Short mmCIF file of C-alpha atoms in Angstrom, two decimals:
data_model
loop_
_atom_site.label_atom_id
_atom_site.label_comp_id
_atom_site.label_asym_id
_atom_site.label_seq_id
_atom_site.Cartn_x
_atom_site.Cartn_y
_atom_site.Cartn_z
CA MET H 1 -80.54 -156.94 178.68
CA LEU H 2 -81.08 -156.51 182.43
CA LEU H 3 -84.86 -156.86 182.11
CA ASP H 4 -84.44 -160.05 180.10
CA ASP H 5 -81.91 -161.33 182.63
CA GLU H 6 -84.39 -160.83 185.46
CA LYS H 7 -87.22 -162.39 183.43
CA TYR H 8 -85.24 -165.54 182.74
CA MET H 9 -83.69 -165.65 186.21
CA GLN H 10 -87.26 -165.67 187.54
CA ALA H 11 -87.85 -168.82 185.49
CA ALA H 12 -84.68 -170.34 186.97
CA LEU H 13 -85.97 -169.43 190.44
CA GLU H 14 -89.18 -171.32 189.64
CA GLU H 15 -87.04 -174.37 188.93
CA ALA H 16 -85.18 -173.81 192.22
CA ARG H 17 -88.55 -173.71 194.00
CA CYS H 18 -89.36 -177.12 192.49
CA ALA H 19 -86.08 -178.50 193.81
CA PHE H 20 -86.81 -177.03 197.25
CA GLU H 21 -90.27 -178.61 197.33
CA GLU H 22 -88.74 -181.96 196.35
CA GLY H 23 -86.18 -181.79 199.18
CA GLU H 24 -83.26 -181.05 196.87
CA VAL H 25 -80.71 -178.27 197.16
CA PRO H 26 -82.70 -175.41 195.58
CA VAL H 27 -80.83 -174.66 192.39
CA GLY H 28 -82.58 -174.04 189.09
CA CYS H 29 -81.45 -173.45 185.53
CA VAL H 30 -83.02 -172.46 182.24
CA ILE H 31 -81.37 -172.35 178.82
CA VAL H 32 -82.58 -169.56 176.52
CA ARG H 33 -82.11 -169.29 172.78
CA GLN H 34 -83.58 -166.58 170.55
CA GLY H 35 -85.82 -165.35 173.38
CA LYS H 36 -87.30 -168.78 174.12
CA ILE H 37 -86.63 -171.18 176.98
CA ILE H 38 -85.40 -174.38 175.36
CA GLY H 39 -84.18 -176.21 178.46
CA ARG H 40 -85.18 -176.42 182.11
CA GLY H 41 -83.71 -178.20 185.07
CA HIS H 42 -83.44 -178.28 188.82
CA ASN H 43 -81.34 -180.35 191.16
CA ARG H 44 -82.42 -184.01 191.38
CA VAL H 45 -79.32 -185.58 192.96
CA GLU H 46 -81.13 -187.13 195.95
CA GLN H 47 -84.10 -188.40 193.96
CA THR H 48 -81.98 -190.07 191.32
CA ASN H 49 -78.91 -191.02 193.40
CA ASP H 50 -76.94 -189.43 190.58
CA ILE H 51 -74.22 -186.95 191.50
CA THR H 52 -74.39 -185.48 187.99
CA ALA H 53 -78.11 -184.60 188.29
CA HIS H 54 -77.40 -180.91 188.87
CA ALA H 55 -79.79 -178.29 187.49
CA GLU H 56 -77.37 -177.25 184.75
CA ILE H 57 -76.76 -180.79 183.48
CA ILE H 58 -80.49 -181.53 183.38
CA ALA H 59 -81.21 -178.24 181.57
CA LEU H 60 -78.42 -178.86 179.05
CA LYS H 61 -79.78 -182.33 178.28
CA ASP H 62 -83.30 -180.93 177.91
CA ALA H 63 -82.15 -178.15 175.57
CA SER H 64 -80.00 -180.48 173.48
CA ARG H 65 -82.84 -182.96 173.13
CA ARG H 66 -85.31 -180.25 172.11
CA ILE H 67 -83.12 -178.72 169.39
CA GLY H 68 -81.47 -181.96 168.29
CA ASN H 69 -77.94 -180.71 168.86
CA TRP H 70 -75.56 -180.63 171.82
CA ARG H 71 -73.97 -177.41 170.56
CA LEU H 72 -75.71 -174.44 172.18
CA SER H 73 -73.43 -171.71 170.84
CA ASP H 74 -76.16 -169.09 170.55
CA ALA H 75 -77.77 -169.77 173.94
CA THR H 76 -77.64 -168.26 177.42
CA ALA H 77 -77.82 -170.27 180.65
CA TYR H 78 -79.55 -168.70 183.67
CA ILE H 79 -78.67 -170.40 186.95
CA THR H 80 -79.63 -169.47 190.49
CA LEU H 81 -76.20 -170.41 191.89
CA GLU H 82 -72.74 -169.97 190.39
CA PRO H 83 -71.90 -173.33 188.78
CA CYS H 84 -69.57 -175.87 190.34
CA PRO H 85 -66.57 -177.10 188.29
CA MET H 86 -68.52 -180.02 186.76
CA CYS H 87 -71.36 -177.81 185.59
CA ALA H 88 -69.17 -174.92 184.48
CA ALA H 89 -67.16 -177.30 182.31
CA ALA H 90 -70.33 -178.84 180.85
CA LEU H 91 -71.72 -175.39 180.00
CA ILE H 92 -68.44 -174.43 178.37
CA PHE H 93 -68.19 -177.70 176.41
CA ALA H 94 -71.79 -177.19 175.23
CA GLU H 95 -70.54 -173.92 173.71
CA ILE H 96 -72.99 -171.77 175.70
CA GLU H 97 -72.46 -168.15 174.66
CA ARG H 98 -73.36 -166.51 177.97
CA ILE H 99 -73.82 -167.66 181.56
CA VAL H 100 -75.86 -165.61 184.03
CA PHE H 101 -76.04 -166.66 187.66
CA GLY H 102 -77.62 -165.42 190.87
CA ALA H 103 -75.88 -166.28 194.13
CA TYR H 104 -72.12 -166.59 194.36
CA ASN H 105 -70.94 -170.10 195.28
CA LYS H 106 -68.46 -169.58 198.12
CA ASN H 107 -67.51 -173.27 198.25
CA PHE H 108 -67.26 -174.36 194.62
CA GLY H 109 -67.85 -171.34 192.36
CA ALA H 110 -66.09 -172.08 189.09
CA LEU H 111 -66.78 -168.85 187.16
CA GLN H 112 -65.92 -166.00 189.52
CA THR H 113 -65.66 -166.90 193.20
CA ILE H 114 -62.91 -169.56 193.32
CA TRP H 115 -62.04 -170.39 189.71
CA GLN H 116 -62.62 -168.67 186.38
CA PHE H 117 -63.09 -171.61 184.02
CA GLN H 118 -64.26 -169.32 181.22
CA ASN H 119 -60.73 -167.87 181.04
CA GLU H 120 -58.98 -171.24 180.82
CA PRO H 121 -56.95 -171.25 177.56
CA ALA H 122 -57.48 -174.99 177.13
CA PHE H 123 -61.19 -174.44 176.51
CA LYS H 124 -62.27 -173.56 172.98
CA ASN H 125 -65.33 -171.66 174.24
CA HIS H 126 -65.05 -168.60 176.49
CA PRO H 127 -68.59 -167.56 177.46
CA HIS H 128 -69.51 -164.13 178.79
CA ILE H 129 -70.31 -164.24 182.52
CA THR H 130 -72.75 -162.11 184.49
CA GLY H 131 -72.96 -162.85 188.21
CA GLY H 132 -75.18 -161.60 191.02
CA VAL H 133 -78.45 -161.29 189.07
CA MET H 134 -81.28 -161.57 191.61
CA ALA H 135 -78.74 -162.92 194.08
CA GLU H 136 -80.85 -162.13 197.15
CA GLU H 137 -83.75 -164.23 195.91
CA SER H 138 -81.44 -167.12 195.06
CA GLU H 139 -79.66 -166.93 198.42
CA LYS H 140 -82.99 -166.88 200.27
CA PHE H 141 -83.95 -170.34 198.98
CA LEU H 142 -80.55 -171.73 199.86
CA LYS H 143 -80.56 -170.21 203.36
CA ILE H 144 -84.02 -171.56 204.19
CA PHE H 145 -83.12 -174.99 202.82
CA PHE H 146 -79.90 -175.36 204.79
CA GLU H 147 -81.46 -174.00 207.99
CA LYS H 148 -84.23 -176.57 207.59
CA ILE H 149 -81.90 -179.54 207.13
CA ARG H 150 -79.68 -178.38 210.00
CA GLY H 151 -82.74 -178.19 212.25
CA LYS H 152 -82.61 -174.45 212.91
#
């Protein structure tokens, strides 16, 4: 599983690189089902002036469109940063089976750092969570991005 996790996290990092090059917070996400990437996304909040245009939301929409169903119960999401509450809830509502993320989100982490949405009894779906996969690579993009916008 670890080799697959790194393989797909590398694809999520490619999406984060796209966000970085577009001047967005460098977060990327891929949705994988039966060994195939069915959804891709990276942050596009600034470009679209849409606060919901996070990598996870874009990847969920892409995956749902491709398979013709919003239910992704047999899929895994790979994300370079621990999801915020909005994205964690969307992943859970989409019935994602497993969520793998890279860097821990110290400000808004909704799966391990601050909250644990996956354990909320009100949710029907309780995905398996794996955090810290290729965290250094994910953190590197974020560090460079925020240093750049802060003029350091």
